[in-house]
Coordinates of C-alpha atoms in Angstrom, one line a residue:
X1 CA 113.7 178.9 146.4
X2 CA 114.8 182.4 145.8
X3 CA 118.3 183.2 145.2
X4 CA 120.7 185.2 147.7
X5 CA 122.7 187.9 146.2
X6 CA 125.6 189.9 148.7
X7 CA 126.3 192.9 147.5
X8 CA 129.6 194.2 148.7
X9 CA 130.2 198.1 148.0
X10 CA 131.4 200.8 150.4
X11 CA 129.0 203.1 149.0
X12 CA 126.0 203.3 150.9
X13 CA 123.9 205.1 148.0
X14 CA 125.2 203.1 145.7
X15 CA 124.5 199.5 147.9
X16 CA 120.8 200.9 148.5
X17 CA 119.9 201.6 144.7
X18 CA 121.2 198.1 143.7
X19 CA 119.6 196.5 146.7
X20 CA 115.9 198.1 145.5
X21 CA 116.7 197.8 141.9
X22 CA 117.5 193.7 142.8
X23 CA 114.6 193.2 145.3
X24 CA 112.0 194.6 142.8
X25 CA 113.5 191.2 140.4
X26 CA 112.4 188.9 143.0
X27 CA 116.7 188.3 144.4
X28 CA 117.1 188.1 148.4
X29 CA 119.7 191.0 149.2
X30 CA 122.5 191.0 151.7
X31 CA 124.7 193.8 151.9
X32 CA 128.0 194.5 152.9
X33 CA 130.0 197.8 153.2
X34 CA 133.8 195.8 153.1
X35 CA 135.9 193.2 151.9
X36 CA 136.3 192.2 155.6
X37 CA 132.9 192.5 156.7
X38 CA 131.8 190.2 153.9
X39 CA 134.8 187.5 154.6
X40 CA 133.3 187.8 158.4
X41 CA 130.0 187.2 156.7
X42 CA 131.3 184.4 154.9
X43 CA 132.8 182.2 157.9
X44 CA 129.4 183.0 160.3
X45 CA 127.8 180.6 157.6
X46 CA 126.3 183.2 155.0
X47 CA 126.3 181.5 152.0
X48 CA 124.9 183.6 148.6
X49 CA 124.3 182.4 145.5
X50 CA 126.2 185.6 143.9
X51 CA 128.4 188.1 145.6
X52 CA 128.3 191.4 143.9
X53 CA 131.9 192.7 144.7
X54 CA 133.0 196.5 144.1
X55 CA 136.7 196.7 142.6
X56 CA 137.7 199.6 144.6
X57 CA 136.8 199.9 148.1
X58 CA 139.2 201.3 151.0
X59 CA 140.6 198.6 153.2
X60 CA 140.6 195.2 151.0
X61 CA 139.9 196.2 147.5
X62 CA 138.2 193.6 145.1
X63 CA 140.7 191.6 143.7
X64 CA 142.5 190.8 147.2
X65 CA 138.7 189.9 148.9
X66 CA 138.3 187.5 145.5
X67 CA 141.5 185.9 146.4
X68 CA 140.3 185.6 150.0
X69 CA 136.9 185.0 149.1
X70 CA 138.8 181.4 146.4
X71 CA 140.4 180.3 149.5
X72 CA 136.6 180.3 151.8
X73 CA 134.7 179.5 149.0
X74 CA 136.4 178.2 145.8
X75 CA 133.2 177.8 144.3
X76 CA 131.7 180.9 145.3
X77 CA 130.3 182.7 141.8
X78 CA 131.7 186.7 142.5
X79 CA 131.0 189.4 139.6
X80 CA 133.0 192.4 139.6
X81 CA 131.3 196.1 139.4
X82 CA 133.7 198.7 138.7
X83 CA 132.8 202.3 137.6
X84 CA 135.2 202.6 134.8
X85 CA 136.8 199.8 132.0
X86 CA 140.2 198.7 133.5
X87 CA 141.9 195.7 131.3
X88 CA 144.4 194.9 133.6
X89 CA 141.8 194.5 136.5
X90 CA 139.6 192.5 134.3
X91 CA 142.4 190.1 133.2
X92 CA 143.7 189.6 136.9
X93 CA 139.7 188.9 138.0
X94 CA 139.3 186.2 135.2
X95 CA 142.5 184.6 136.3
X96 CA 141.1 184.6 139.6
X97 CA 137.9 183.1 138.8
X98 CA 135.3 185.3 138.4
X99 CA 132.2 185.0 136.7
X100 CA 132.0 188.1 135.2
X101 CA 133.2 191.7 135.0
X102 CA 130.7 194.1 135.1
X103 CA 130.2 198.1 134.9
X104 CA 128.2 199.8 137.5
X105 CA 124.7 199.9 136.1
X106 CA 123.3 203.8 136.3
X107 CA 123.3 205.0 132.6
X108 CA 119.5 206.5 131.8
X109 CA 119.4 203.9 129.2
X110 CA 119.0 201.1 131.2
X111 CA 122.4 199.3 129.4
X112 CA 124.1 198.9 132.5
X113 CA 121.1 196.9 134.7
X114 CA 120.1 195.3 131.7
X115 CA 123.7 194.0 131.6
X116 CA 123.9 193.5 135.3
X117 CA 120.5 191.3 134.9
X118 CA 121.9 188.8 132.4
X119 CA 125.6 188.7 134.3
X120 CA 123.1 187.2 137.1
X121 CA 121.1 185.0 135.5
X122 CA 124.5 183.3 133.8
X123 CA 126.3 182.9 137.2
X124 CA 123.2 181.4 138.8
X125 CA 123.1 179.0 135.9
X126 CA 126.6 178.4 136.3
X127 CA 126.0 178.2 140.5
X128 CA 123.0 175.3 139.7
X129 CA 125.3 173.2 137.1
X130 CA 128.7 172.9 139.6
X131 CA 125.9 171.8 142.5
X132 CA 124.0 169.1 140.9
X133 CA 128.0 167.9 139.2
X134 CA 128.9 167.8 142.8
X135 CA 126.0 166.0 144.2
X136 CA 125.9 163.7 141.5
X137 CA 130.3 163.2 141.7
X138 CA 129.7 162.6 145.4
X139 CA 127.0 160.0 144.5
X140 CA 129.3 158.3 142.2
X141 CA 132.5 158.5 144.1
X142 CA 130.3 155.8 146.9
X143 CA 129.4 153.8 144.0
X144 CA 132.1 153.1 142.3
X145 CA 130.5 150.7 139.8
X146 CA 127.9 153.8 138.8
X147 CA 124.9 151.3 139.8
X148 CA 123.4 153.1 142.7
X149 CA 121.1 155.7 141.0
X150 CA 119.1 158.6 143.0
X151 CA 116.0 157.0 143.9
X152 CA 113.2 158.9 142.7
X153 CA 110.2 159.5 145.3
X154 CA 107.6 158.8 142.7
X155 CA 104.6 156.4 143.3
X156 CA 105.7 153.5 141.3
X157 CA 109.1 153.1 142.5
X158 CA 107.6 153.4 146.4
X159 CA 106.7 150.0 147.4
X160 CA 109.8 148.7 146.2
X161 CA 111.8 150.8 148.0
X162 CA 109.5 150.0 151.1
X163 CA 110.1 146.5 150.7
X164 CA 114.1 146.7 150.0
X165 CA 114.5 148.9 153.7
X166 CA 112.5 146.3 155.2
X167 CA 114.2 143.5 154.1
X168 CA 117.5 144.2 153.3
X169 CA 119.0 143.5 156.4
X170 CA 118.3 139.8 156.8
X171 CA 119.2 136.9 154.7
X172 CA 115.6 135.9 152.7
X173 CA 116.0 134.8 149.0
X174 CA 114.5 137.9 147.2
X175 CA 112.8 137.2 143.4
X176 CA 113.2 140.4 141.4
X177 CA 110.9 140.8 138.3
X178 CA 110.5 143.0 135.4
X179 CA 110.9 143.6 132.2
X180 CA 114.5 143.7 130.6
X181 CA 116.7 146.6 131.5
X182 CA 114.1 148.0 134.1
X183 CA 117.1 148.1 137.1
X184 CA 116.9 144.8 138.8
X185 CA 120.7 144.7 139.2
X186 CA 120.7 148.2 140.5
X187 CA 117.8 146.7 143.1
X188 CA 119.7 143.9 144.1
X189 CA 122.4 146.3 144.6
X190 CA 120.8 148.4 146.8
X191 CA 119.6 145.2 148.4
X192 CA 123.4 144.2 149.8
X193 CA 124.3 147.8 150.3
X194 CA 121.8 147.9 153.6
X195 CA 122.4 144.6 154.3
X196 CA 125.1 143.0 156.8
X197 CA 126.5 141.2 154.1
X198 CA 127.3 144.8 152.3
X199 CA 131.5 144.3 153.0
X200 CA 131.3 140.8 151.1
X201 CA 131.2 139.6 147.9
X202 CA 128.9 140.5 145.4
X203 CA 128.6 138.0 142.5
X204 CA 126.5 137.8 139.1
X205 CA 125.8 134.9 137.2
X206 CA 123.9 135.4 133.9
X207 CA 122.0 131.7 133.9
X208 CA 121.1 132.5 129.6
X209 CA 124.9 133.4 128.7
X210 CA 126.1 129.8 129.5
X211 CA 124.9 126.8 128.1
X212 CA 123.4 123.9 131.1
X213 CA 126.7 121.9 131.4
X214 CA 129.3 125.3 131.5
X215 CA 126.7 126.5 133.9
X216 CA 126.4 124.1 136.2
X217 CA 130.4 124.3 136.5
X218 CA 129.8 128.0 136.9
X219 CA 128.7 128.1 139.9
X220 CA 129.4 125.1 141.7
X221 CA 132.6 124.4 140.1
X222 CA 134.7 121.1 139.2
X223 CA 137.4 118.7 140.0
X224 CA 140.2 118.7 137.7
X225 CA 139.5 115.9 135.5
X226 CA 135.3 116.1 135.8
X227 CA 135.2 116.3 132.0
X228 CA 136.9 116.9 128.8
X229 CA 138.7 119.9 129.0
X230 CA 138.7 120.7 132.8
X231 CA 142.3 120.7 133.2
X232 CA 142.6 121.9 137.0
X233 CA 140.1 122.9 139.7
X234 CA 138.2 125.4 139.6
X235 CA 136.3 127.2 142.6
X236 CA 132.6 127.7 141.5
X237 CA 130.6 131.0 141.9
X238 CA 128.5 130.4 145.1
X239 CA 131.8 129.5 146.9
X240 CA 133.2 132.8 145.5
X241 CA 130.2 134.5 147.1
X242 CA 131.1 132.8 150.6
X243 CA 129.7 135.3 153.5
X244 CA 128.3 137.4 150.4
X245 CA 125.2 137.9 148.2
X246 CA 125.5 136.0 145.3
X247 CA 122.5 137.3 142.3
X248 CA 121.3 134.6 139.8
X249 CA 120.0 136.5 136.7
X250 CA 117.9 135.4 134.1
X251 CA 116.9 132.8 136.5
X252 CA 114.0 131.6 134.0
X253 CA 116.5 130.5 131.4
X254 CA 117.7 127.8 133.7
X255 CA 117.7 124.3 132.3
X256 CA 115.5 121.6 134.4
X257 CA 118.3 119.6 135.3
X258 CA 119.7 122.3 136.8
X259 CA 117.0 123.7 138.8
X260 CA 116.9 120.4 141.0
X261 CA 120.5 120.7 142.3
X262 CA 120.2 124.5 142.9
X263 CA 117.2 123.7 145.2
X264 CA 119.2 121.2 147.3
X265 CA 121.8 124.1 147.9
X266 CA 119.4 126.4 148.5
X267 CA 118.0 123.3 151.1
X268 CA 121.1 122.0 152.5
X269 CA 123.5 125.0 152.4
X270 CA 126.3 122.9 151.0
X271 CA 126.9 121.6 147.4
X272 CA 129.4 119.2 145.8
X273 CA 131.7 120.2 142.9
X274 CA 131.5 117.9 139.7
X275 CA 133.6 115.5 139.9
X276 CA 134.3 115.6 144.0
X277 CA 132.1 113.5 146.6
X278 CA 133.2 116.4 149.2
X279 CA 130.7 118.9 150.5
X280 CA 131.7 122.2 151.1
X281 CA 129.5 124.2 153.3
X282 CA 128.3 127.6 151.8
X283 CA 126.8 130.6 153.1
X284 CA 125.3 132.5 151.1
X285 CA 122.3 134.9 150.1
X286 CA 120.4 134.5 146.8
X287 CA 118.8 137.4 144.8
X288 CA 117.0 136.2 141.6
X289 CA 115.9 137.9 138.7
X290 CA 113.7 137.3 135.9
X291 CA 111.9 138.6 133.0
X292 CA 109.8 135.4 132.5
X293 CA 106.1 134.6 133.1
X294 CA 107.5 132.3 136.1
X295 CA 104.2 130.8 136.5
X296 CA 103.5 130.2 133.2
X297 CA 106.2 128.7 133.0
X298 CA 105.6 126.3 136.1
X299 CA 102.3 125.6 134.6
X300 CA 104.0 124.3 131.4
X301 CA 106.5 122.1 133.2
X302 CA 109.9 123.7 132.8
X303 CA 110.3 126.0 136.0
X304 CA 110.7 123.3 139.2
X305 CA 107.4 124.9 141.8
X306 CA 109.7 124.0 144.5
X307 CA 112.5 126.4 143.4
X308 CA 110.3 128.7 142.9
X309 CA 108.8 128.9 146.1
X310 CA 112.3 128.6 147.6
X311 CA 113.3 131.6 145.8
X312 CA 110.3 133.6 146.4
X313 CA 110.2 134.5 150.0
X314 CA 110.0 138.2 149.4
X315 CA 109.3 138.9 145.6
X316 CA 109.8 142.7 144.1
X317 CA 108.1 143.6 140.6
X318 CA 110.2 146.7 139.6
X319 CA 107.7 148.7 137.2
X320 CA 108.7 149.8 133.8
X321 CA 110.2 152.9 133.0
X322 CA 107.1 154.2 131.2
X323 CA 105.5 153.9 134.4
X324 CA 108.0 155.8 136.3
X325 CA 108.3 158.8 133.7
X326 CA 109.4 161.0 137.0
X327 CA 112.8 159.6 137.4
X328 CA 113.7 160.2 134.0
X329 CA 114.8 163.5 134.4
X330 CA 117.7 162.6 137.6
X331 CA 118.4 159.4 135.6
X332 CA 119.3 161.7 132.6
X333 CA 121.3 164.6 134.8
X334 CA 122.9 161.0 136.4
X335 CA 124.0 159.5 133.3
X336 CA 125.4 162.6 131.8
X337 CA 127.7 163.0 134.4
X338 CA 128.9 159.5 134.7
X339 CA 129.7 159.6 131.2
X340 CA 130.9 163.2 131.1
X341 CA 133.4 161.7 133.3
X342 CA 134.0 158.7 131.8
X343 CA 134.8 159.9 128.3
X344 CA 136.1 163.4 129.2
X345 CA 133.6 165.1 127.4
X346 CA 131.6 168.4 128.8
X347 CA 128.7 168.5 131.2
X348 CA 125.8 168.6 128.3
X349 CA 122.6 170.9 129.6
X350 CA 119.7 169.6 128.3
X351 CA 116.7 171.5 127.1
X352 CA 113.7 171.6 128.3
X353 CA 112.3 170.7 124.7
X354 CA 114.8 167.9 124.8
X355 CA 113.8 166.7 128.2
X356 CA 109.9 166.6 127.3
X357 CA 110.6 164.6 124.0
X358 CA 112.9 162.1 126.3
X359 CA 109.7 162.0 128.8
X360 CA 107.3 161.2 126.5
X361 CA 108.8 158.3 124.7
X362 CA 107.7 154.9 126.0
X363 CA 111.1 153.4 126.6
X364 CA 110.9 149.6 125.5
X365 CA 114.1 148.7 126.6
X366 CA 113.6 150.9 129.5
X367 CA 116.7 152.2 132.1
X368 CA 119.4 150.6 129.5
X369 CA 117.8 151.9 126.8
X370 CA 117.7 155.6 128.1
X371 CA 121.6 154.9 129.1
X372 CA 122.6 154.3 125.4
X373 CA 120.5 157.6 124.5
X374 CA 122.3 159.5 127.3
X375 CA 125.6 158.0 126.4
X376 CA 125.3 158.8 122.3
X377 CA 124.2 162.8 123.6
X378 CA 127.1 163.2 125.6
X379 CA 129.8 161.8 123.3
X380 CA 128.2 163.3 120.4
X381 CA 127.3 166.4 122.1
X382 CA 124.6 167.0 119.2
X383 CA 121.2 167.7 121.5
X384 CA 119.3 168.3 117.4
X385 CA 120.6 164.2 116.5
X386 CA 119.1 162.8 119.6
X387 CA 115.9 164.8 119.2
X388 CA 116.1 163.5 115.6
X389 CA 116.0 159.9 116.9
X390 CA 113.5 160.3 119.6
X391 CA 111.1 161.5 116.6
X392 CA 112.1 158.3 114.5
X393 CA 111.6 155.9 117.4
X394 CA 108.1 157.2 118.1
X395 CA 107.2 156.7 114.8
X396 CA 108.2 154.0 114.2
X397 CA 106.7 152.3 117.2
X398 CA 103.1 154.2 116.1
X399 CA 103.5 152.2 113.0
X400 CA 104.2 148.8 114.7
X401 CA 101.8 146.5 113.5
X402 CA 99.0 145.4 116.4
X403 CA 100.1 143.0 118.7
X404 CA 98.6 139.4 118.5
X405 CA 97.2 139.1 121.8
X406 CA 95.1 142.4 121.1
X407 CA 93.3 140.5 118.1
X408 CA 92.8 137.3 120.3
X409 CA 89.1 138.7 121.1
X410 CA 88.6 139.5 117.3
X411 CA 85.5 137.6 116.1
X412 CA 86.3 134.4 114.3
X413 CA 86.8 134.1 110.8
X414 CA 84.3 133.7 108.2
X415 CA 86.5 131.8 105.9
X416 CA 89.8 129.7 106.8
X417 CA 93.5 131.9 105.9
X418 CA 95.2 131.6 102.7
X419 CA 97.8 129.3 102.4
X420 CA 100.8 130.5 104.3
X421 CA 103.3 128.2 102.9
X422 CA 105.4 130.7 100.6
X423 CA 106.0 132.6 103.6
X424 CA 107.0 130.6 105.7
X425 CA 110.6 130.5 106.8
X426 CA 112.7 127.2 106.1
X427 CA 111.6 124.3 107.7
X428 CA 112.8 123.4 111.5
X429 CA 113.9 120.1 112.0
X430 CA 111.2 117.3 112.5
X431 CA 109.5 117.8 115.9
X432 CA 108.2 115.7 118.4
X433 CA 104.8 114.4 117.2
X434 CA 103.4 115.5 120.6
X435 CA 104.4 119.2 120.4
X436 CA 101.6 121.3 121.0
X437 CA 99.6 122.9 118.2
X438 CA 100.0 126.8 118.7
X439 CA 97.9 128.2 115.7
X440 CA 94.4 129.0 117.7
X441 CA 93.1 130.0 113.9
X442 CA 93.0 133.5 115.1
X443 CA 95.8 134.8 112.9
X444 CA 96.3 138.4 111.5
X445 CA 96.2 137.1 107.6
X446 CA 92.5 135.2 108.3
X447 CA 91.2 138.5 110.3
X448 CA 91.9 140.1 107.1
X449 CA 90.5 137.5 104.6
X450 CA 87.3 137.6 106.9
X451 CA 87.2 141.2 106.5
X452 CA 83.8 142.5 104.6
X453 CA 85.5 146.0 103.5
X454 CA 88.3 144.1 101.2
X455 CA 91.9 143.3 101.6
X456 CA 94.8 144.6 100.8
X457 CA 97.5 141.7 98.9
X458 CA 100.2 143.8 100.4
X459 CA 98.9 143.6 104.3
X460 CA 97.4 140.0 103.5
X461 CA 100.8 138.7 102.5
X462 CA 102.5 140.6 105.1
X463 CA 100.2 139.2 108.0
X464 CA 100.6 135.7 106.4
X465 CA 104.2 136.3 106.8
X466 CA 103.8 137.1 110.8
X467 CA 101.2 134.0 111.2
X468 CA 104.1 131.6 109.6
X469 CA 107.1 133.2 111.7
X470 CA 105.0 133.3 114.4
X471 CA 104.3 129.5 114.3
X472 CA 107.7 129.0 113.2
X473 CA 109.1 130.4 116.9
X474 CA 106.1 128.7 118.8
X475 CA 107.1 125.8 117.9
X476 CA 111.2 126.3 118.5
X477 CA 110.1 127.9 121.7
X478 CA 108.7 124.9 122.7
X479 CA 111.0 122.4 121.6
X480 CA 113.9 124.1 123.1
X481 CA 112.0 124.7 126.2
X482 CA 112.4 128.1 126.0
X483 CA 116.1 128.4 125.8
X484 CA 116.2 131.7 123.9
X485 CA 119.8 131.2 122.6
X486 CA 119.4 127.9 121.2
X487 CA 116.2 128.7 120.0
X488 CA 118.0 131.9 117.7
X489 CA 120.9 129.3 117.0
X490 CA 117.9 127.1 115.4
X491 CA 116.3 129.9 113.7
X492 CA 119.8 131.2 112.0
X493 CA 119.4 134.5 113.6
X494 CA 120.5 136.7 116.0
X495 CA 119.4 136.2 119.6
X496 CA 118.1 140.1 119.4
X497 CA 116.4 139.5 115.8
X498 CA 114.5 137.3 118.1
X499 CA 114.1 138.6 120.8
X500 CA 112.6 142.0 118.4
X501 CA 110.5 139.1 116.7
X502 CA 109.0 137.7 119.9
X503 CA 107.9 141.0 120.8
X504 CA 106.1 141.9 117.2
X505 CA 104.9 138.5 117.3
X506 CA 103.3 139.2 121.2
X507 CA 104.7 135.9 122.3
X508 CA 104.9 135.8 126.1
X509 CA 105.1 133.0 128.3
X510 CA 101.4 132.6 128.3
X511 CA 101.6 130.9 125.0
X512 CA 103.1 128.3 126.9
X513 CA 100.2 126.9 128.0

């Protein structure tokens, strides 16, 4: 859109050189011949991007129409043209507020429009910057949390936001899935803000962060007594979500036992707290969420059909990031203000070089992952670091080693793998005999025995290493039915070393089976 410049002079030779020497760069030109008739301009709804304003003119001179013009339009970006270098003037127009101070261009060298020019270009910059921190302060201000992002309008993202408007004002179950950090929470979110439920509670429950029994206490609560340790009552988390919208996250990680008594709530609209043989009426709406294979996982026996289908009356697959590179930009100029704010740190501009490395990176860990980047740029304030990272994390993810499901259609071995046994990690305790066997004899280290153009020691022992850990996890996996947590706890390592493992490893829930 082109930009509006008012250029307020009560020289009429003057005003018509500027307004052809502006037009011919492309700038729509209003012009005004006073203080007053500009102020008048100003309250009939004009509204220019810049406002050109002569120091000296006859019945309002500059500085008292910039103090008029503060009070109409505080932030109104004004440059000051005077024919002649006046230092009080200047100081009295900065402490006023205005962009620049300017002398009137003329000279046959060109200085003076040349210095007009860039004077322009900087207030229009400055013009853009204090709108989109306004939008985006406004945007904030009715989300106090900083969940509800600007919706992008790009394909991806469309049928989800379909679906939410349709259903967001009744009371369905909705099943949101995705991969980790894509924005469910921000969809579920959005979900309650359109609903009729939107002045109730809103309450979370992470179904991995607890283990079953703490859980189950978690949201339907206990009796003072029910067990060791539950010194007094306590009001679970579906009756805290009375009248509101209650969002069960990580639903997947939910133990069996479990499952069954969530379905009879969801059933009977009523649950029992341990310990109690009173019912207590509850009404509530459920949003789930889940980065599991649900399926899969019914197919293997440890996600309840019933629940499922209970919880999946309308179901939302939010897409990944790398499939909604069009949003990254407003989540960017989003997250920079929220965290401009938040840590008192300047509004960073990013670069356009900046900005294309950001959209180009595949974003594994998606929304949350682009959060943490935006969050180190604006509290480091060091655009060249983050660009330095980007660079790393591409590399490094171009130098991952092949996924195992993508050598599943390799041709079979000619000769069995080497042993694996010195790579393997230390041995789980015993298993049940009847585990299943998850080594399909397709590993990485017997593609690369098999291989006619020799092998590497370094890659075969490396790929060994991955067949053994990836047997090793399999077989936790399986025996902890897919409890994450415990299965890191059993492992001795971190629940992200695993969750990082799992993914090198290409284990997904289809290995279930």
């Amino acid at each position: 859109m082109t930009a509006r410049l008012a250029i307020v002079d009560d020289d009429a030779a003057f005003t018509g050189y500027l307004r052809t020497f502006l037009s011919a760069q492309g700038y729509g030109i209003e012009v005004f011949n006073s203080g007053t008739a500009l102020l008048e301009g100003l309250r009939a709804g004009s509204a220019p991007s810049v406002i050109l304003l002569d120091v000296l003119m006859p019945d309002l001179d500059g500085i008292e129409t910039l103090r008029a013009i503060r009070q109409a339009r505080p932030a109104a970006q004004v440059i000051m043209l005077s024919g002649r270098q006046a230092p009080q003037t200047i100081v009295e127009a900065v402490r006023l507020g205005a962009a620049d101070y300017v002398l009137k261009p003329g000279d046959p060298d060109g200085v003076g429009e040349a210095a007009l020019e860039a004077a322009i270009r900087n207030a229009l910059e400055r013009e853009s910057l204090s709108a989109e921190v306004a939008r985006l302060s406004a945007q904030a201000a009715e989300d106090p949390q900083g969940t509800q992002l600007s919706w992008s309008s790009g394909a991806a993202m469309q049928p989800v936001l379909a679906m939410v408007e349709r259903v967001a004002d009744s009371d369905v179950s909705v099943l949101l899935r995705g991969e980790s950090g894509v924005g469910k929470e921000v969809i579920a979110r959005e979900l309650l803000r359109r609903s009729s439920r939107r002045q109730k509670p809103f309450v979370k429950v992470n179904c991995a962060a607890l283990p079953a029994d703490l859980l189950e206490s978690e949201l339907f609560g206990h009796e003072r007594g029910a067990f060791t340790g539950a010194g007094q009552t306590r009001v679970g988390r579906f009756e805290f979500a009375q009248h509101g919208t209650i969002m069960l996250d990580e639903i997947g990680e939910m133990p069996p036992g479990l499952q069954a008594k969530l379905l009879h709530v969801l059933q009977d609209g009523e649950l029992t707290r341990l310990g109690s043989n009173r019912k207590v009426d509850i009404d509530v709406r459920v949003i789930a969420a889940t980065n599991r294979d649900l399926q899969a996982m019914m197919r293997a026996g440890t996600f309840r059909e019933d629940l499922y289908y209970r919880l999946q009356v309308i179901e939302l697959h939010v897409p990944p990031l790398r499939n909604r590179r069009e949003e990254i930009g407003p989540l960017v100029e989003f997250f920079i203000a929220k965290y401009s704010r938040l840590y008192h740190r300047p509004f960073v501009r990013v670069s356009a070089g900046l900005l294309r490395a950001l959209s180009e990176y595949s974003w594994p860990g998606n929304v949350r992952e682009l959060e943490n980047m935006v969050k180190r740029l604006v509290v480091l304030q060091d655009e060249q670091f983050i660009h330095q990272e980007l660079v790393r994390l591409m590399a490094d993810g171009a130098a991952a080693p092949e996924p195992a499901a993508s050598v599943a259609a390799a041709p079979p071995p000619a000769a069995p793998p080497l042993p694996v046994a010195a790579a393997r990690p230390a041995e789980p305790d015993p298993l049940p005999v009847d585990e299943p066997d998850t080594d399909d004899g397709d590993g990485e280290a017997a593609r690369l025995a098999a291989s006619t153009d020799g092998v590497s020691l370094h890659e075969l022992a490396r790929a060994a290493a991955m067949d053994a850990e990836r047997e090793a996890i399999n077989l936790a996996l399986t025996r902890f039915r897919w409890n994450r947590r415990k299965t890191a706890a059993h492992l001795k390592v971190s629940y992200k070393t695993l969750l990082n493992k799992m993914k090198e490893c290409g284990i997904r829930g289809a290995d279930l089976a």
